[in-house]
Coordinates of C-alpha atoms and ligand atoms in Angstrom, one line a residue:
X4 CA 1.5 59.2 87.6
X5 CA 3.4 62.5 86.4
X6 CA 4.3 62.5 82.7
X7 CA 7.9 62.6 81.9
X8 CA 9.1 65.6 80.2
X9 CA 12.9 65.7 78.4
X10 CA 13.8 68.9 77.3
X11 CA 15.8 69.3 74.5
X12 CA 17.6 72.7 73.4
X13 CA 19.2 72.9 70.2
X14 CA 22.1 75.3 70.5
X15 CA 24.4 74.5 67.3
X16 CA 22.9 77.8 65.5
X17 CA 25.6 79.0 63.3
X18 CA 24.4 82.7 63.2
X19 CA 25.6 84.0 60.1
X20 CA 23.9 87.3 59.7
X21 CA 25.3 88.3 63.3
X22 CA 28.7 88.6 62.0
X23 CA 31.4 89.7 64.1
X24 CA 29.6 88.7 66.7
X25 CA 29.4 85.0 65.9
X26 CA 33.1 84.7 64.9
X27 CA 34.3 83.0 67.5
X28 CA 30.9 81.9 69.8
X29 CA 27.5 80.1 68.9
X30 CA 24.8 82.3 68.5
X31 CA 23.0 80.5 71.5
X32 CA 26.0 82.1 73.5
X33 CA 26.3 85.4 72.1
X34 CA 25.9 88.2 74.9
X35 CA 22.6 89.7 75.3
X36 CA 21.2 92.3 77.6
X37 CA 24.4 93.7 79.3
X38 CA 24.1 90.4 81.9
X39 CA 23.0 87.5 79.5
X40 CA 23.6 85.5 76.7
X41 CA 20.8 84.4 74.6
X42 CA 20.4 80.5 75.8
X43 CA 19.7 82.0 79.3
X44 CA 16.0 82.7 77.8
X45 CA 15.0 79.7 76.6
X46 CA 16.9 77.9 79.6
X47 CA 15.0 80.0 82.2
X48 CA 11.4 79.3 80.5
X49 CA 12.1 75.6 80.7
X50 CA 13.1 76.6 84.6
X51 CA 10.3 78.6 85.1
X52 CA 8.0 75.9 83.7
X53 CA 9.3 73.3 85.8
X54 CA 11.4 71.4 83.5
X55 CA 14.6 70.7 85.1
X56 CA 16.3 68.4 83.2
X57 CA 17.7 70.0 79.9
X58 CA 20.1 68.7 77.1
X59 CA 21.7 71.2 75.3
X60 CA 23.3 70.0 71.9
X61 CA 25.9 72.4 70.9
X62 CA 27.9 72.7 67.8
X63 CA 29.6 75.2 66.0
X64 CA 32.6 77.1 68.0
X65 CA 30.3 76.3 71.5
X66 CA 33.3 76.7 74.2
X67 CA 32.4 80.3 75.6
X68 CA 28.3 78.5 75.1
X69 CA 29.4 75.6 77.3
X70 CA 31.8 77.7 80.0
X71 CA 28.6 79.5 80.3
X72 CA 26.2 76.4 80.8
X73 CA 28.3 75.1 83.3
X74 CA 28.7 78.1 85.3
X75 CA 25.7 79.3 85.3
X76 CA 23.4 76.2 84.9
X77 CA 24.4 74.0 88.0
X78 CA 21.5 72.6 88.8
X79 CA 21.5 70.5 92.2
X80 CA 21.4 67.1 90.7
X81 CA 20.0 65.5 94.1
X82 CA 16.3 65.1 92.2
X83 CA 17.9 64.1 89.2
X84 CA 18.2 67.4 87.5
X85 CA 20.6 68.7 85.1
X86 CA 21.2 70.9 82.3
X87 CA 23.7 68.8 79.9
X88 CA 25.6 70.6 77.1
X89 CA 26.2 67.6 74.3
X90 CA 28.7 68.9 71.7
X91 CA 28.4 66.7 68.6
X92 CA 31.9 65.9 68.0
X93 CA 31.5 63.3 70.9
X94 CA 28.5 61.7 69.8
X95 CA 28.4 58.8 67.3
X96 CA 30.9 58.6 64.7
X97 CA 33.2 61.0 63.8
X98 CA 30.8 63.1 61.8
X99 CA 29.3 66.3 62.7
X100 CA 25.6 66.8 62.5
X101 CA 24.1 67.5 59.2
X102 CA 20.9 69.5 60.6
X103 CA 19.0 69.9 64.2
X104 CA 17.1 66.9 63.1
X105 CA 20.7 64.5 62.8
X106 CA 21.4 66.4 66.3
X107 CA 18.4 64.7 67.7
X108 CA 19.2 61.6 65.9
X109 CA 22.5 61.2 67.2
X110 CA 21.5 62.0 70.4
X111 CA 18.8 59.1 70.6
X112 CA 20.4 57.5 73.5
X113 CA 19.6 60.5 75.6
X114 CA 16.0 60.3 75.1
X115 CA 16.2 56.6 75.5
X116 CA 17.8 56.4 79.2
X117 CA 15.3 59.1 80.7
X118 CA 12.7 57.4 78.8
X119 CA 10.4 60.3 78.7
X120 CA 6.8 60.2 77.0
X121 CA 7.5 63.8 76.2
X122 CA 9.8 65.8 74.7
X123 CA 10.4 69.4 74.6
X124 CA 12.7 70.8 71.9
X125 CA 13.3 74.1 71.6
X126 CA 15.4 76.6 69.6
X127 CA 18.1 78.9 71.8
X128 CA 18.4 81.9 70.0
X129 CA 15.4 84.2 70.8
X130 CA 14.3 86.6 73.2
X131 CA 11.1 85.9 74.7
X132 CA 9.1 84.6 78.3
X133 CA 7.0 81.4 77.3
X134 CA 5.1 79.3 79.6
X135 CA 6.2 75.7 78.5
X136 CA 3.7 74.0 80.6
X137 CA 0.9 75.0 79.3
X138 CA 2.0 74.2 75.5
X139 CA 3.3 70.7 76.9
X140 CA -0.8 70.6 78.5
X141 CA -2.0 71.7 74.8
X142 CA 0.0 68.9 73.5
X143 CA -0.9 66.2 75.7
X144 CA -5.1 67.0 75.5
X145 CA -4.8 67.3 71.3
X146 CA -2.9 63.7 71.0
X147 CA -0.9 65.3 67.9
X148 CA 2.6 63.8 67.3
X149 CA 4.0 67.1 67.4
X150 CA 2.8 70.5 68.3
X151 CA 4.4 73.3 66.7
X152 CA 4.4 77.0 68.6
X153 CA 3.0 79.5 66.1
X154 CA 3.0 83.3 66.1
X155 CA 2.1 86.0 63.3
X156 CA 4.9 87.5 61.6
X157 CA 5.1 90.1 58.9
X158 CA 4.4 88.4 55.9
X159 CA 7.7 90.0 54.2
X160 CA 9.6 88.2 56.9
X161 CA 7.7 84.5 55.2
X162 CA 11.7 83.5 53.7
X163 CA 13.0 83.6 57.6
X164 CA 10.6 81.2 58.8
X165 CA 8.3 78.2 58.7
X166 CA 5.2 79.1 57.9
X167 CA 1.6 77.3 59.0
X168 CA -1.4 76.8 57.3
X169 CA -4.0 75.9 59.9
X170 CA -6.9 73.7 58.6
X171 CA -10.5 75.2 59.8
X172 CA -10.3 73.6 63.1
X173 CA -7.6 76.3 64.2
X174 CA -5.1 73.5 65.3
X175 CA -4.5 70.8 62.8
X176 CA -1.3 71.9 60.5
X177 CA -2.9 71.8 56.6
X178 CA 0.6 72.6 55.1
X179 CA 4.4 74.0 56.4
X180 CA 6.5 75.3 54.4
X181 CA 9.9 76.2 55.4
X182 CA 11.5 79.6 54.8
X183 CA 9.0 80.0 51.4
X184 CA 10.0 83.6 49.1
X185 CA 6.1 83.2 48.1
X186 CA 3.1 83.2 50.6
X187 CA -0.8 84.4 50.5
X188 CA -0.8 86.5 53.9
X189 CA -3.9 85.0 56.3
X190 CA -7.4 85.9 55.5
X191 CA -8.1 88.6 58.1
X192 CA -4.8 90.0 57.7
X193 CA -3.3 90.2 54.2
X194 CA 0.2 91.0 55.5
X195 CA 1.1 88.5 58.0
X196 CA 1.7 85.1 57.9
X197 CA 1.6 82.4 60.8
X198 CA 5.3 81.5 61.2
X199 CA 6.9 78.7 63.3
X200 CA 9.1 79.8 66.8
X201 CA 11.0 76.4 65.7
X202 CA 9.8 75.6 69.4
X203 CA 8.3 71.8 69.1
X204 CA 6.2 69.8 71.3
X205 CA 6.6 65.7 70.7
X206 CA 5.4 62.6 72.2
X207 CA 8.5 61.0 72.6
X208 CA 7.2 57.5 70.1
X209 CA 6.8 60.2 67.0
X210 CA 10.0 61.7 67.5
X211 CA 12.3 58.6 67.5
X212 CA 10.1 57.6 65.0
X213 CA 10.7 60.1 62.4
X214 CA 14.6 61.3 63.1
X215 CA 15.1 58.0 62.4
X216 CA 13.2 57.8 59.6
X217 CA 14.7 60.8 58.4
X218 CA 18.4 59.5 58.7
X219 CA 17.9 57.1 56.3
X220 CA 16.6 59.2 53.7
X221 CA 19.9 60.5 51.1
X222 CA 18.0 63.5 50.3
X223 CA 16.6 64.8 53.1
X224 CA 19.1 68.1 54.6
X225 CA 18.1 66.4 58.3
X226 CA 16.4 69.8 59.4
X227 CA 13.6 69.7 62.0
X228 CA 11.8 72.6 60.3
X229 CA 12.9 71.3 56.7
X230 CA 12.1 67.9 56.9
X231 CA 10.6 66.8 60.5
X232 CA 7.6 68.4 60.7
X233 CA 6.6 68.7 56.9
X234 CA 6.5 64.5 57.4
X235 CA 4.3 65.0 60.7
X236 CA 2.2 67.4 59.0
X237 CA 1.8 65.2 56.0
X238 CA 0.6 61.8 58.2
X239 CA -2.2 64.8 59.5
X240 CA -0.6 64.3 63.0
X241 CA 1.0 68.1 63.4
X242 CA -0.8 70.4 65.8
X243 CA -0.6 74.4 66.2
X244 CA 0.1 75.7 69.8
X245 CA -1.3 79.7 69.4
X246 CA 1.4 81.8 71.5
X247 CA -1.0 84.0 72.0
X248 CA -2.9 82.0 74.4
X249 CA 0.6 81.5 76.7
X250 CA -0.1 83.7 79.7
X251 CA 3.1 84.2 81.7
X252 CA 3.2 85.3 85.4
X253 CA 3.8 89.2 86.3
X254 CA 3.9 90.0 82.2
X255 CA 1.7 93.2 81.8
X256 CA -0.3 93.5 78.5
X257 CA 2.6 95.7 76.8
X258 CA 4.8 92.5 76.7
X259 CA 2.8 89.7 76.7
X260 CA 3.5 87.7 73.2
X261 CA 6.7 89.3 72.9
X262 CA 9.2 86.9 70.7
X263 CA 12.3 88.0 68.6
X264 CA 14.0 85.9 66.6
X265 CA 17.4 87.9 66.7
X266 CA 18.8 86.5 63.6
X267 CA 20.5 89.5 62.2
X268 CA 22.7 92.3 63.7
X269 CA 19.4 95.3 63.3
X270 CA 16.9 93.1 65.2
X271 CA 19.8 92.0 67.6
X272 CA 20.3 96.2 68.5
X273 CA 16.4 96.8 68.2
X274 CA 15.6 94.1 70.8
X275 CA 18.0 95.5 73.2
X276 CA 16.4 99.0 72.6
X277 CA 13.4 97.6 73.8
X278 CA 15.0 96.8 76.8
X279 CA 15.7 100.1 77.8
X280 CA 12.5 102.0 77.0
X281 CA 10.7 103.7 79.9
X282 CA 8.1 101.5 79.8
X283 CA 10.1 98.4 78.2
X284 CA 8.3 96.7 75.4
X285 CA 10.4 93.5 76.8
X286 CA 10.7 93.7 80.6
X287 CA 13.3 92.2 82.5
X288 CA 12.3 93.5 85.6
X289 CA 9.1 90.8 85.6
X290 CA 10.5 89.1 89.0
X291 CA 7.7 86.6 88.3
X292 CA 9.2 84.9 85.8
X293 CA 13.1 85.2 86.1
X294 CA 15.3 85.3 83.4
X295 CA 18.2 83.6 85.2
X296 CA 21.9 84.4 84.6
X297 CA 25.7 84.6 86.5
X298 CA 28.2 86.9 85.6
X299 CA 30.6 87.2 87.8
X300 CA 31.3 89.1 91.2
X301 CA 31.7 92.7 90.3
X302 CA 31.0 95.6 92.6
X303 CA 28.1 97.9 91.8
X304 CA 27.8 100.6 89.3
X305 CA 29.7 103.7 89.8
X306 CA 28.6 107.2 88.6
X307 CA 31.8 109.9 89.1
X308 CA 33.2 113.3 87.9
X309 CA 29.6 115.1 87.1
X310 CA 31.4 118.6 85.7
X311 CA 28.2 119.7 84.1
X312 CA 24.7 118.9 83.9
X313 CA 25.6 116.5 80.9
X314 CA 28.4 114.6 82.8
X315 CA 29.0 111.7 84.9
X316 CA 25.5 110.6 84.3
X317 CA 23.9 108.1 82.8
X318 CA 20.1 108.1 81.5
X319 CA 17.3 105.5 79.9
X320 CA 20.1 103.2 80.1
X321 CA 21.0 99.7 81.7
X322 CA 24.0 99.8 83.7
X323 CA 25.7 96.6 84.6
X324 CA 27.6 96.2 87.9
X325 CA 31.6 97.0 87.8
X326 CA 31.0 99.6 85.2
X327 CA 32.4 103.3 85.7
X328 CA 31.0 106.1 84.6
X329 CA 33.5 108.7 84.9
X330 CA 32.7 112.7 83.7
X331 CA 31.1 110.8 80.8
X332 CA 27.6 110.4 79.4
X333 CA 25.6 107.4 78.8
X334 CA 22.3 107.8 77.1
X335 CA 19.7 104.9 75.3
X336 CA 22.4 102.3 75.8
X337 CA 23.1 98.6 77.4
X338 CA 25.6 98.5 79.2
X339 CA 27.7 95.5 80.1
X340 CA 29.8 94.6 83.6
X341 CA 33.2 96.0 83.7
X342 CA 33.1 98.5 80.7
X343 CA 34.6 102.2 81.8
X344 CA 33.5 105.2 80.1
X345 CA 35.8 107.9 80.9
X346 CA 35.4 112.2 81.0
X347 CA 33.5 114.0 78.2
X348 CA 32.9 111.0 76.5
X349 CA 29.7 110.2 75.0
X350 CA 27.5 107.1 74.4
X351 CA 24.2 107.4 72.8
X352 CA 22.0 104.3 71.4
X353 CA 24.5 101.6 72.1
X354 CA 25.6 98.6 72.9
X355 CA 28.5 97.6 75.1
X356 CA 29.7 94.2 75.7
X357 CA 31.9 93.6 79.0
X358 CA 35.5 95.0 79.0
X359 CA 34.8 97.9 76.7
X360 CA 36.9 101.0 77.6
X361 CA 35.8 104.0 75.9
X362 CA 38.5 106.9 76.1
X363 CA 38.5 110.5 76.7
X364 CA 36.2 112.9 74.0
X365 CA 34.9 109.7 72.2
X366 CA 31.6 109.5 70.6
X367 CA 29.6 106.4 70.2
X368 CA 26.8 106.2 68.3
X369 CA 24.1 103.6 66.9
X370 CA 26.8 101.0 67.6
X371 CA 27.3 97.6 69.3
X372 CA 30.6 97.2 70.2
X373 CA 32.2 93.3 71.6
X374 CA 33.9 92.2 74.6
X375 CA 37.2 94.2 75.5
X376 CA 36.5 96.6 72.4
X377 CA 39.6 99.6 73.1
X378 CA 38.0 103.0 71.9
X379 CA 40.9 105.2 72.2
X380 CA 40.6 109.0 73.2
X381 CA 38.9 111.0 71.0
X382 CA 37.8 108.8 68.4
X383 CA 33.9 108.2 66.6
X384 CA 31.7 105.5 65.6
X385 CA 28.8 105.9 64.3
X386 CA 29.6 109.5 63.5
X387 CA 30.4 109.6 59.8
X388 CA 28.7 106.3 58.7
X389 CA 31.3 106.2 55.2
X390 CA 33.8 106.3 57.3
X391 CA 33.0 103.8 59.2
X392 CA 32.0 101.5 56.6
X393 CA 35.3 100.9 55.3
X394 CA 36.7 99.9 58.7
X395 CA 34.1 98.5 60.6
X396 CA 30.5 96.4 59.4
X397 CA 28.1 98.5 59.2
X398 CA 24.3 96.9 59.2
X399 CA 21.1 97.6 57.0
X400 CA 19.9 100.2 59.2
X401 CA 23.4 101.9 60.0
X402 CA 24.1 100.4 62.9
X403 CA 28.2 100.4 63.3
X404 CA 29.4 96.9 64.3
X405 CA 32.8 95.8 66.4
X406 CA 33.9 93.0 66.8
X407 CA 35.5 91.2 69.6
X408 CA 40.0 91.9 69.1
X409 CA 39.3 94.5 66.5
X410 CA 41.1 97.7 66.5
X411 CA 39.2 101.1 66.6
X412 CA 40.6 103.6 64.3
X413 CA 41.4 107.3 64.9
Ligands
ADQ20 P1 16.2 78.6 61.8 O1 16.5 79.2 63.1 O2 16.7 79.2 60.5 O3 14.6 78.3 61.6 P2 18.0 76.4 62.3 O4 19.2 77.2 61.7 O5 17.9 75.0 62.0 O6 16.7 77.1 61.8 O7 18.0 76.7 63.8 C1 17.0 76.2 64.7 C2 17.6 76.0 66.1 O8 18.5 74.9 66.0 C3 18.5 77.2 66.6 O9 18.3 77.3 68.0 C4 19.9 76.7 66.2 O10 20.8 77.2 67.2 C5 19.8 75.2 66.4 N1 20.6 74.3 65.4 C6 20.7 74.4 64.1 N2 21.5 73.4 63.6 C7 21.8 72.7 64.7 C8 22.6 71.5 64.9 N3 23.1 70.9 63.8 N4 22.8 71.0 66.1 C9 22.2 71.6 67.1 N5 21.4 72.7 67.1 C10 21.2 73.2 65.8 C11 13.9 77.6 62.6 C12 12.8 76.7 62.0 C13 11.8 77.6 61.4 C14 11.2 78.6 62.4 C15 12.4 79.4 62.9 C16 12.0 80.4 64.0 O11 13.4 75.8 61.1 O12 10.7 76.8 60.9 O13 10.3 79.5 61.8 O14 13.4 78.5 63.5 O15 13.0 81.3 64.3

């Protein structure tokens, strides 16, 4: 008989460090890519991979998440498929969760009426293809309680993530630590550390098991990286899935194990450069393995007003449809649907969410700019960075930040 998969997305991610972009929207729903939001990865590996029927818990400030969802992520329901959004304020009790592990707690009675004797639960705010099937294979042939997805990370990134210690087998998890300042890098390479995707693997008995187990407990901070899988690892029943081994359909060897976590606003804009690249270290063009999406009904891109060679053009750029390019020029950027970039402007290394309007003369520069942004005529960003850090936030690496209603100075 087929094993029963669940698949369970955890979507409540606050996203602090992507301020003004989280202000008013999960992270899980921020927009990525000119025609995405971020869930729409994870969503269309579980897709992809065959699992069609998703429960999406959703949190903090999740309307514009779940307007998305349940536009875009209709599934016909005549096999029994679906893609649920769960907000927690209509689960048990009037309190919200604590931690992704109390989401999965509070959520038990999901799990209980498909009665799965797997469950899939992922994290919804990175940038990646992944083969689920063949972790879910990995997981089912080890007879672990949990396998956890593992990839190597920088070892100056170890306070961002949980990181592995694999016993000599090259599976069993030795130790996890989550989001340690301190770490020895791994033997054959001194400055990289084997860091969780916070993607999990469980057989369905473990999970109940320990959420439940967990809510009890006064001190735990209900966290599934925190306190789930240290508890697994210590019962020796924790398993490593190598992300390296997941081969994905159509992806060539310049993107294969490409993951971002984009947890800050620099590795937000650096992803989406790597979009755009001639040869695109992330490639959405990989019709093998669709990243899946709906945006609306907007009329192709339009290219106008070319008055000199550097006008009315557009180059190493995504364009999204219902955007007009009018005498202006767009260069290194994502574009979103429905922006207009009028004559003698120009863009250069950004991002634009859908709605912008960028007036005559104005320069934009090393900049992500949110939905409906107003750049009146003549102004810059990202021009005269001192400036701009008194009006606007400005990231680590100088990257000019506006946010959705804000007003663009002169
Ligand atoms: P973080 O991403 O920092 O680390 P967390 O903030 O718990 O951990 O987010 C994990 C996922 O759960 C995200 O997709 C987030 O949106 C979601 N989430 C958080 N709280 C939630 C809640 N109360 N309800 C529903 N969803 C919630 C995690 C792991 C690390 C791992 C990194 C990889 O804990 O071990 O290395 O992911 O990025």
């Amino acid at each position: 008989m087929a094993v029963k998969v669940l698949a369970i997305v955890l979507a409540g991610g606050e996203g602090k460090r992507l301020m003004p972009l989280t202000a008013d929207r999960a992270k899980p729903g921020v927009p990525f890519g000119g025609i995405y939001r971020m869930i729409d990865f994870v969503l269309s590996n579980l897709a992809n991979g065959g699992y069609l029927k998703m429960v999406v818990l959703t949190q903090y400030k999740s309307h514009s998440l779940d307007r998305h969802i349940s536009k875009t992520w209709r599934m016909s329901t005549l096999l029994g498929n679906y893609v649920t959004p769960v907000p927690a304020q209509q689960r048990l009790g009037p309190r919200w969760f604590a931690g992704s592990a109390d989401a999965i707690y509070q959520s038990l009675n999901l799990i209980n009426d498909e009665s799965p004797d797997y469950v899939i639960v992922f994290g919804a705010d990175h940038i990646y293809r992944m083969d689920p099937k063949q972790m879910v294979n990995d997981h089912i042939a080890s007879g672990a309680s949990v396998t956890v997805a593992g990839i190597r990370q920088p070892k100056s990134m170890s306070d961002q993530f949980g990181v592995i210690d694999v016993a000599e087998d090259g599976k069993r998890i030795k130790a996890f630590r989550e989001k340690p300042k301190e770490v020895d890098g791994l033997p054959d390479a001194p400055d990289e550390i084997y860091a969780s995707m916070g993607n999990y693997i469980f057989t369905t008995r473990a999970l109940c098991e320990a959420v439940t187990k967990d809510a009890q407990d006064p001190d735990s901070k209900h966290d599934m990286g925190g306190n789930i899988i240290p508890m697994l690892v210590e019962r020796g029943e924790a398993n490593v899935y190598d992300f390296r081994d997941n081969l994905v359909p159509g992806s060539s060897d310049r993107d294969r194990g490409y993951w971002r976590d984009v947890g800050t606003l620099d590795s937000f804009y650096e992803a989406h450069m790597d979009l755009i690249a001639t040869e695109p270290i992330f490639n959405l063009y990989n019709h093998d393995w669709p990243i899946f999406t709906n945006y609306g009904s907007w009329p192709p891109a339009k290219f106008v007003h070319g008055f000199d060679d550097r006008q009315g053009r557009s180059i190493e750029s995504m364009i999204s449809p219902g955007v007009v390019v009018s005498g202006a020029l767009v260069e290194r950027s994502v574009i979103s649907p429905n922006v207009r970039v009028n004559s003698w402007a120009h863009v250069e290394g950004s991002v634009l969410m859908e709605g912008v309007k960028v007036g005559r003369r104005a320069v934009i520069r090393n900049a992500i700019l949110d939905k409906n942004v107003i750049v009146p005529e003549g102004a810059q960003i990202g021009v005269d960075l001192d400036r701009d850090r008194k009006l606007y936030t400005v990231s680590d690496n100088g990257v000019v930040v506006i946010g959705k209603g804000q007003k663009v100075e002169l």
